[in-house]
Short mmCIF file of C-alpha atoms in Angstrom, two decimals:
data_model
loop_
_atom_site.label_atom_id
_atom_site.label_comp_id
_atom_site.label_asym_id
_atom_site.label_seq_id
_atom_site.Cartn_x
_atom_site.Cartn_y
_atom_site.Cartn_z
CA THR A 5 -1.63 17.49 16.19
CA PHE A 6 -3.16 14.00 16.22
CA ASP A 7 -3.68 12.00 19.41
CA ALA A 8 -3.60 8.62 17.64
CA ILE A 9 -3.50 7.15 14.13
CA THR A 10 -4.28 3.56 13.15
CA PRO A 11 -5.67 1.61 10.22
CA ASP A 12 -8.79 -0.42 10.91
CA GLU A 13 -9.19 -4.07 9.90
CA LYS A 14 -10.21 -3.01 6.35
CA GLY A 15 -7.26 -0.68 5.80
CA ASN A 16 -9.14 2.59 6.41
CA MET A 17 -6.85 5.01 8.22
CA LEU A 18 -8.34 6.52 11.39
CA PHE A 19 -7.04 9.87 12.67
CA PHE A 20 -8.02 10.81 16.25
CA LYS A 21 -7.95 14.32 17.70
CA GLY A 22 -9.70 15.19 20.92
CA SER A 23 -13.18 13.68 20.86
CA HIS A 24 -13.26 13.41 17.05
CA LEU A 25 -11.89 11.19 14.33
CA TRP A 26 -11.40 11.36 10.58
CA THR A 27 -11.80 8.21 8.47
CA GLY A 28 -9.47 8.20 5.50
CA TYR A 29 -7.44 11.07 4.11
CA ARG A 30 -10.30 13.47 3.34
CA GLY A 31 -13.77 14.36 4.48
CA PRO A 32 -15.28 15.79 7.68
CA ALA A 33 -14.52 14.75 11.25
CA GLN A 34 -17.09 12.95 13.35
CA PRO A 35 -17.37 12.28 17.09
CA SER A 36 -15.27 9.23 17.99
CA ASN A 37 -18.10 7.73 20.02
CA GLU A 38 -20.29 7.47 16.92
CA SER A 39 -17.96 4.73 15.67
CA PHE A 40 -16.60 3.47 18.99
CA LYS A 41 -19.30 4.42 21.46
CA GLU A 42 -17.77 2.73 24.52
CA LEU A 43 -14.72 5.02 24.44
CA ASP A 44 -16.72 7.63 26.36
CA ASP A 45 -18.76 5.30 28.56
CA LEU A 46 -16.31 4.97 31.44
CA HIS A 47 -14.94 8.30 32.43
CA ASN A 48 -15.82 10.58 29.54
CA ILE A 49 -12.17 11.22 28.76
CA GLY A 50 -13.14 12.13 25.21
CA HIS A 51 -9.76 11.41 23.66
CA VAL A 52 -7.50 8.50 22.70
CA ASP A 53 -3.89 8.42 23.93
CA ALA A 54 -2.69 5.78 21.47
CA ALA A 55 -4.03 3.19 19.04
CA PHE A 56 -2.78 0.38 16.82
CA ARG A 57 -3.98 -2.59 14.77
CA MET A 58 -2.66 -5.89 16.14
CA HIS A 59 -0.52 -8.00 13.80
CA ASN A 60 -0.60 -11.53 15.23
CA PRO A 61 -1.52 -14.03 12.47
CA GLU A 62 -0.72 -16.96 14.78
CA ASN A 63 -3.58 -15.89 17.04
CA PRO A 64 -6.78 -15.22 15.03
CA ASP A 65 -8.53 -14.04 18.20
CA ASP A 66 -6.22 -10.98 18.27
CA HIS A 67 -5.11 -10.52 14.65
CA ASP A 68 -6.42 -7.32 13.03
CA HIS A 69 -8.12 -6.19 16.24
CA ILE A 70 -7.89 -2.46 16.93
CA TYR A 71 -6.59 -1.43 20.37
CA PHE A 72 -7.27 1.98 21.91
CA PHE A 73 -5.59 3.33 25.03
CA GLN A 74 -7.04 5.93 27.41
CA ASP A 75 -5.07 6.78 30.56
CA ASP A 76 -4.70 3.37 32.31
CA LYS A 77 -7.41 1.58 30.28
CA MET A 78 -7.47 -0.15 26.90
CA PHE A 79 -10.24 -1.20 24.53
CA SER A 80 -10.17 -3.93 21.88
CA TYR A 81 -12.48 -3.64 18.87
CA TYR A 82 -13.17 -5.81 15.85
CA ASN A 83 -15.52 -4.59 13.12
CA HIS A 84 -16.27 -1.58 15.35
CA THR A 85 -17.61 -3.90 18.08
CA LEU A 86 -16.05 -3.90 21.56
CA GLU A 87 -14.72 -7.33 22.50
CA ASP A 88 -16.10 -9.08 25.58
CA GLY A 89 -14.22 -8.27 28.79
CA TYR A 90 -13.08 -4.81 27.68
CA PRO A 91 -12.12 -2.21 28.71
CA LYS A 92 -9.27 -3.62 30.79
CA GLU A 93 -6.26 -2.33 32.66
CA ILE A 94 -3.36 -2.02 30.19
CA GLN A 95 -1.24 -4.39 32.30
CA GLU A 96 -3.73 -7.23 31.86
CA ASP A 97 -2.95 -7.65 28.16
CA PHE A 98 0.39 -5.86 27.96
CA PRO A 99 2.38 -6.49 31.15
CA GLY A 100 5.25 -4.05 31.57
CA ILE A 101 3.69 -1.32 29.44
CA PRO A 102 3.14 2.04 31.21
CA THR A 103 -0.10 4.01 31.41
CA HIS A 104 -0.82 7.42 29.84
CA LEU A 105 0.93 6.51 26.59
CA ASP A 106 1.82 8.96 23.83
CA ALA A 107 1.62 6.61 20.83
CA ALA A 108 1.70 2.97 19.68
CA VAL A 109 2.30 1.13 16.41
CA GLU A 110 2.39 -2.54 15.38
CA CYS A 111 5.55 -4.00 13.81
CA PRO A 112 5.26 -7.36 11.97
CA LYS A 113 8.01 -9.98 12.04
CA GLY A 114 10.46 -9.29 9.24
CA GLU A 115 10.29 -5.56 9.86
CA CYS A 116 10.91 -6.12 13.57
CA ILE A 117 12.72 -9.20 14.91
CA ALA A 118 9.38 -10.70 16.00
CA ASP A 119 5.73 -9.64 15.80
CA SER A 120 5.84 -6.64 18.12
CA VAL A 121 4.15 -3.46 19.27
CA LEU A 122 6.11 -0.25 19.85
CA PHE A 123 4.68 1.81 22.74
CA PHE A 124 5.92 5.41 23.01
CA LYS A 125 6.06 7.50 26.18
CA GLY A 126 8.29 10.54 26.13
CA ASN A 127 11.62 9.53 24.56
CA ASP A 128 11.22 5.91 25.73
CA VAL A 129 10.05 3.19 23.36
CA HIS A 130 8.75 -0.01 24.96
CA VAL A 131 9.07 -2.87 22.46
CA TYR A 132 6.49 -5.53 23.33
CA ASP A 133 7.00 -9.03 21.88
CA VAL A 134 3.52 -10.34 21.07
CA SER A 135 4.50 -14.03 21.42
CA THR A 136 6.67 -13.97 24.55
CA LYS A 137 4.86 -11.03 26.21
CA THR A 138 8.23 -9.54 27.15
CA VAL A 139 9.26 -5.89 26.96
CA LYS A 140 12.53 -4.22 26.02
CA THR A 141 12.79 -0.49 26.63
CA LYS A 142 14.89 1.79 24.45
CA THR A 143 15.51 5.52 24.63
CA TRP A 144 15.38 7.34 21.30
CA SER A 145 16.22 10.88 22.34
CA HIS A 146 17.06 11.81 18.73
CA LEU A 147 13.40 11.29 17.76
CA PRO A 148 10.81 13.97 18.57
CA VAL A 149 8.27 13.00 21.23
CA CYS A 150 5.53 11.30 19.18
CA THR A 151 1.95 12.33 19.81
CA SER A 152 0.93 9.50 17.46
CA ALA A 153 2.64 6.89 15.31
CA THR A 154 1.63 4.67 12.45
CA ARG A 155 2.93 2.07 10.00
CA TRP A 156 2.09 2.68 6.36
CA LEU A 157 3.40 0.97 3.22
CA GLU A 158 6.05 -0.86 5.29
CA HIS A 159 7.42 2.39 6.73
CA TYR A 160 7.09 3.87 10.23
CA TYR A 161 6.08 7.42 11.05
CA CYS A 162 6.23 9.49 14.24
CA PHE A 163 3.81 12.43 14.19
CA HIS A 164 4.60 15.56 16.20
CA GLY A 165 2.63 18.77 15.74
CA HIS A 166 1.61 18.91 12.08
CA ASN A 167 4.93 17.32 11.10
CA PHE A 168 6.06 13.70 10.84
CA THR A 169 9.40 11.90 10.92
CA ARG A 170 10.05 8.49 9.36
CA PHE A 171 12.11 6.14 11.52
CA HIS A 172 13.46 2.59 11.47
CA PRO A 173 11.36 0.43 13.84
CA VAL A 174 14.34 -1.50 15.25
CA SER A 175 17.06 1.13 15.55
CA GLY A 176 14.98 4.30 15.57
CA GLU A 177 17.33 5.67 12.91
CA VAL A 178 16.05 8.63 10.91
CA SER A 179 17.33 8.85 7.35
CA GLY A 180 16.32 11.39 4.78
CA ASP A 181 15.08 14.95 5.02
CA TYR A 182 12.80 15.02 8.07
CA PRO A 183 10.60 16.30 9.61
CA LYS A 184 8.09 16.84 6.82
CA ASP A 185 4.71 18.54 6.83
CA ALA A 186 1.91 15.97 7.23
CA ARG A 187 -0.50 18.29 5.43
CA ARG A 188 1.39 17.66 2.20
CA TYR A 189 1.30 13.87 2.50
CA PHE A 190 -1.30 12.34 4.81
CA MET A 191 -4.33 14.55 4.43
CA THR A 192 -6.02 16.91 2.01
CA CYS A 193 -5.63 20.54 3.09
CA PRO A 194 -6.17 23.74 1.07
CA ASN A 195 -2.97 24.84 -0.70
CA PHE A 196 -1.20 21.61 0.23
CA GLY A 197 -0.92 18.38 -1.69
CA HIS A 198 1.16 15.35 -2.67
CA GLY A 199 -0.96 13.36 -5.12
CA GLY A 200 -3.69 12.85 -2.56
CA HIS A 201 -6.14 14.91 -4.64
CA TYR A 202 -6.63 11.92 -6.94
CA LYS A 203 -10.15 10.54 -6.56
CA VAL A 204 -10.56 6.79 -6.88
CA ARG A 205 -13.00 5.98 -9.67
CA LYS A 206 -16.08 3.83 -9.33
CA CYS A 207 -15.51 0.32 -10.69
CA SER A 208 -18.18 0.93 -13.34
CA GLU A 209 -16.13 3.89 -14.62
CA ALA A 210 -12.67 2.40 -14.18
CA LYS A 211 -10.00 2.69 -16.82
CA ILE A 212 -6.36 1.81 -16.21
CA ASP A 213 -3.28 2.14 -18.39
CA ALA A 214 -1.20 -0.71 -16.92
CA ILE A 215 -1.10 -3.27 -14.13
CA ALA A 216 1.85 -5.39 -13.01
CA THR A 217 3.21 -7.42 -10.09
CA ASP A 218 6.90 -7.70 -9.19
CA ASP A 219 8.88 -10.71 -7.97
CA ALA A 220 8.22 -9.78 -4.32
CA GLY A 221 4.45 -9.71 -4.83
CA LYS A 222 4.11 -5.92 -4.89
CA SER A 223 1.30 -5.06 -7.26
CA TYR A 224 0.83 -1.73 -9.05
CA ILE A 225 -1.79 -0.07 -11.23
CA PHE A 226 -1.17 2.97 -13.41
CA ALA A 227 -3.84 5.44 -14.55
CA GLY A 228 -2.99 8.74 -16.18
CA PRO A 229 -0.28 10.52 -14.15
CA ILE A 230 -0.70 8.40 -11.00
CA TYR A 231 0.04 4.92 -9.69
CA MET A 232 -1.19 2.95 -6.68
CA ARG A 233 0.14 -0.06 -4.77
CA LEU A 234 -2.59 -2.71 -4.65
CA ASP A 235 -1.00 -5.28 -2.33
CA THR A 236 -1.08 -2.81 0.56
CA HIS A 237 -4.87 -2.75 0.89
CA ARG A 238 -4.44 -3.47 4.62
CA ASP A 239 -2.89 0.00 4.83
CA GLY A 240 -5.49 1.59 2.59
CA LEU A 241 -4.94 2.65 -1.02
CA HIS A 242 -3.24 5.90 -1.89
CA ALA A 243 -2.39 7.53 -5.21
CA PHE A 244 1.07 8.89 -5.97
CA PRO A 245 2.40 10.73 -9.02
CA ILE A 246 4.29 8.31 -11.29
CA THR A 247 7.19 10.78 -11.22
CA LYS A 248 7.55 10.24 -7.47
CA ALA A 249 8.99 6.75 -8.06
CA TRP A 250 10.08 7.01 -11.71
CA LYS A 251 10.95 10.66 -12.16
CA GLU A 252 11.96 10.41 -15.82
CA VAL A 253 8.54 9.06 -16.85
CA THR A 254 6.69 12.36 -17.04
CA SER A 255 3.63 11.68 -19.20
CA GLY A 256 2.05 8.43 -17.98
CA VAL A 257 2.62 4.93 -19.35
CA ASP A 258 1.24 2.67 -22.09
CA ALA A 259 2.42 -0.64 -20.60
CA VAL A 260 4.42 -1.96 -17.64
CA PHE A 261 5.97 -5.32 -16.77
CA PHE A 262 8.55 -6.74 -14.35
CA TYR A 263 11.39 -9.10 -15.24
CA THR A 264 14.48 -10.20 -13.23
CA ASN A 265 14.16 -7.53 -10.53
CA LYS A 266 13.65 -4.76 -13.04
CA ILE A 267 10.58 -2.79 -14.06
CA TYR A 268 9.99 -1.93 -17.70
CA LEU A 269 7.81 1.14 -18.39
CA ILE A 270 6.77 1.73 -21.99
CA LYS A 271 5.55 5.11 -23.21
CA GLY A 272 5.28 5.86 -26.92
CA ASP A 273 8.30 4.31 -28.60
CA GLN A 274 10.46 4.62 -25.46
CA VAL A 275 11.31 1.89 -22.92
CA TYR A 276 12.49 2.91 -19.44
CA ILE A 277 14.10 0.19 -17.30
CA TYR A 278 14.64 0.66 -13.57
CA LYS A 279 16.26 -1.57 -10.96
CA THR A 280 13.68 -2.52 -8.33
CA ALA A 281 16.01 -2.16 -5.35
CA ALA A 282 15.07 -0.01 -2.34
CA HIS A 283 14.78 3.03 -4.61
CA TYR A 284 14.05 2.70 -8.30
CA THR A 285 17.16 3.59 -10.30
CA LEU A 286 17.07 4.20 -14.05
CA ILE A 287 19.61 1.94 -15.74
CA GLU A 288 22.33 3.86 -17.52
CA GLY A 289 21.67 4.36 -21.22
CA TYR A 290 17.87 4.38 -20.90
CA PRO A 291 15.35 5.14 -22.20
CA LYS A 292 15.87 3.22 -25.44
CA THR A 293 13.49 2.76 -28.35
CA LEU A 294 11.11 -0.21 -28.53
CA LYS A 295 13.03 -1.37 -31.60
CA GLU A 296 16.36 -1.32 -29.74
CA GLU A 297 15.04 -3.02 -26.59
CA LEU A 298 12.35 -5.46 -27.76
CA GLY A 299 12.78 -5.62 -31.52
CA ILE A 300 9.28 -4.29 -32.23
CA GLU A 301 7.79 -1.03 -33.46
CA GLY A 302 4.45 0.75 -33.15
CA HIS A 303 2.10 1.72 -30.33
CA VAL A 304 1.90 -0.75 -27.40
CA ASP A 305 -1.50 -1.24 -25.75
CA ALA A 306 -0.41 -3.66 -23.00
CA ALA A 307 2.33 -6.12 -22.04
CA PHE A 308 2.69 -8.95 -19.55
CA VAL A 309 5.17 -11.57 -18.34
CA CYS A 310 3.84 -14.70 -16.63
CA PRO A 311 5.42 -15.90 -13.35
CA ASN A 312 8.72 -17.77 -13.83
CA GLU A 313 8.58 -17.19 -17.60
CA HIS A 314 11.11 -15.41 -19.83
CA THR A 315 8.76 -14.16 -22.54
CA VAL A 316 7.02 -10.81 -22.65
CA HIS A 317 3.74 -10.79 -24.55
CA VAL A 318 3.14 -7.42 -26.18
CA ILE A 319 -0.38 -6.49 -27.32
CA GLN A 320 -0.72 -4.09 -30.24
CA GLY A 321 -4.25 -3.63 -31.57
CA GLN A 322 -5.55 -7.11 -32.45
CA THR A 323 -2.07 -8.64 -32.48
CA MET A 324 -0.04 -10.28 -29.70
CA ARG A 325 3.72 -10.55 -30.12
CA ALA A 326 5.95 -12.83 -28.02
CA VAL A 327 9.50 -11.58 -27.34
CA ASP A 328 12.17 -13.82 -25.79
CA LEU A 329 13.77 -11.78 -22.99
CA THR A 330 16.78 -14.12 -22.76
CA ALA A 331 17.81 -13.57 -26.40
CA THR A 332 20.44 -11.07 -27.55
CA PRO A 333 19.36 -9.08 -29.39
CA ARG A 334 15.73 -9.44 -28.41
CA ALA A 335 13.30 -10.16 -31.21
CA GLU A 336 9.75 -11.43 -31.58
CA THR A 337 9.39 -15.22 -31.70
CA GLN A 338 5.66 -15.45 -32.34
CA VAL A 339 2.95 -13.19 -33.75
CA VAL A 340 -0.69 -14.20 -33.35
CA PRO A 341 -4.04 -12.47 -34.01
CA MET A 342 -6.40 -11.75 -31.11
CA PRO A 343 -10.20 -11.76 -30.99
CA LEU A 344 -10.07 -8.48 -29.04
CA SER A 345 -8.82 -4.95 -29.70
CA ASP A 346 -8.37 -1.71 -27.77
CA ILE A 347 -7.00 -3.47 -24.66
CA ASP A 348 -6.03 -1.02 -21.89
CA ALA A 349 -3.85 -3.25 -19.71
CA ALA A 350 -2.92 -6.89 -19.10
CA ARG A 351 -1.65 -9.01 -16.23
CA CYS A 352 -0.59 -12.66 -15.91
CA SER A 353 -0.73 -14.38 -12.53
CA ALA A 354 -1.51 -17.76 -10.98
CA GLU A 355 -5.18 -16.99 -11.80
CA GLY A 356 -4.43 -16.75 -15.52
CA ILE A 357 -4.36 -13.77 -17.84
CA HIS A 358 -6.61 -10.76 -17.31
CA LEU A 359 -7.07 -8.39 -20.23
CA PHE A 360 -8.58 -5.09 -19.08
CA LYS A 361 -10.81 -3.01 -21.32
CA GLY A 362 -12.62 -0.13 -19.69
CA SER A 363 -14.55 -1.32 -16.65
CA GLN A 364 -14.43 -4.99 -17.72
CA TYR A 365 -11.84 -7.71 -18.13
CA TYR A 366 -11.42 -10.95 -20.08
CA ASN A 367 -9.92 -14.02 -18.46
CA TYR A 368 -7.73 -16.60 -20.23
CA GLU A 369 -6.09 -19.65 -18.69
CA SER A 370 -2.68 -19.13 -20.32
CA PRO A 371 -0.86 -17.34 -23.17
CA MET A 372 -1.37 -20.48 -25.27
CA MET A 373 -5.15 -20.41 -24.74
CA LEU A 374 -5.15 -16.70 -25.61
CA ALA A 375 -3.13 -17.39 -28.78
CA LEU A 376 -5.50 -20.20 -29.84
CA SER A 377 -8.68 -18.28 -29.05
CA LYS A 378 -10.84 -17.30 -31.99
CA ILE A 379 -13.79 -15.91 -30.02
CA ALA A 380 -13.57 -13.53 -27.05
CA PRO A 381 -14.82 -14.94 -23.73
CA VAL A 382 -17.70 -13.29 -21.89
CA PRO A 383 -16.34 -10.14 -20.19
CA GLN A 384 -16.54 -9.77 -16.41
CA ASN A 385 -16.82 -6.59 -14.37
CA ILE A 386 -13.74 -5.22 -12.65
CA THR A 387 -13.96 -5.45 -8.84
CA LYS A 388 -12.54 -3.43 -5.98
CA ALA A 389 -10.28 -6.35 -5.02
CA MET A 390 -8.67 -6.28 -8.46
CA ILE A 391 -7.73 -2.62 -8.90
CA GLY A 392 -8.83 -0.75 -5.78
CA CYS A 393 -11.80 1.03 -7.40
CA GLU A 394 -14.93 1.94 -5.45
CA GLU A 395 -17.92 -0.41 -5.74
#
């Protein structure tokens, strides 16, 4: 049972139990007061009742600060440093919120009606509006009493015992097969697992199979049998089996790209196309062969579509082929040689084109500049910000 769970300002998940905390999803516990020494200064409580990371982008003085609650007191930290004037009585910053809380979790506007914090005590949920400083109290008796709660990858989780239940932050509705065992999902325990055994590589050893960003700005990397969301670095990075989202793709990918709210996954001579709605759904009749879908044959090293464009650029060895995605049937419209070979992955964004090869990448301004290039540019080293590797 955890007393509190929260990400810090860098996206590292903190799990509190008694006087100890775990940082991240693996590794040993350490005394909480080694990281947040003032938590034990006042009355040596030795535990945290609740914790959350503030989401308030309109107020930089509060945004991304970590709040801890002990009995009737609260602490505000930023970069593991206690803010001036803290600890305070809970009512000073959060009028209308009770003491001796069970759990708390932030809820950004868009997921809640306004930027809010959900405070849990028993079956009552006190919804605190960050802007208006008003509270609405709801009773969610269908939800287990939460000993901790957290938001992760745009979903909300109530932890109770070693189980967790996912709930909707506005209605409290629980959909799906819950509760589930947290040991299979949120931490690494012997004889349990859910993809969390994957170890993030050092940037100097990085090698990816594909990288792509969808129309909503969600960014993914693929490496071997796993994938990771990159745009959720504020929630930490976590590896999942590719088959968790795209169950028919059982042996990794060669290339991935998004187009018109669909994701295209290429493996061998097969193309899988899924709708990118709430849950990825394989379109009827797929997979199809590369020849049927894109009018090309042979092994694909990488593929990319630039924002607001309707052409997929497919890299095969030292050749780049352009395929018009609006044409029926689809067929290549341009074939150009490249000054590079053995490309692992490619992505096109507002920053240009990145071609990934091992632990380095090559940057081009546009597909035209890549097509006209006769000499490869100087390679640059992959960074943590790009693919979530460890420096």
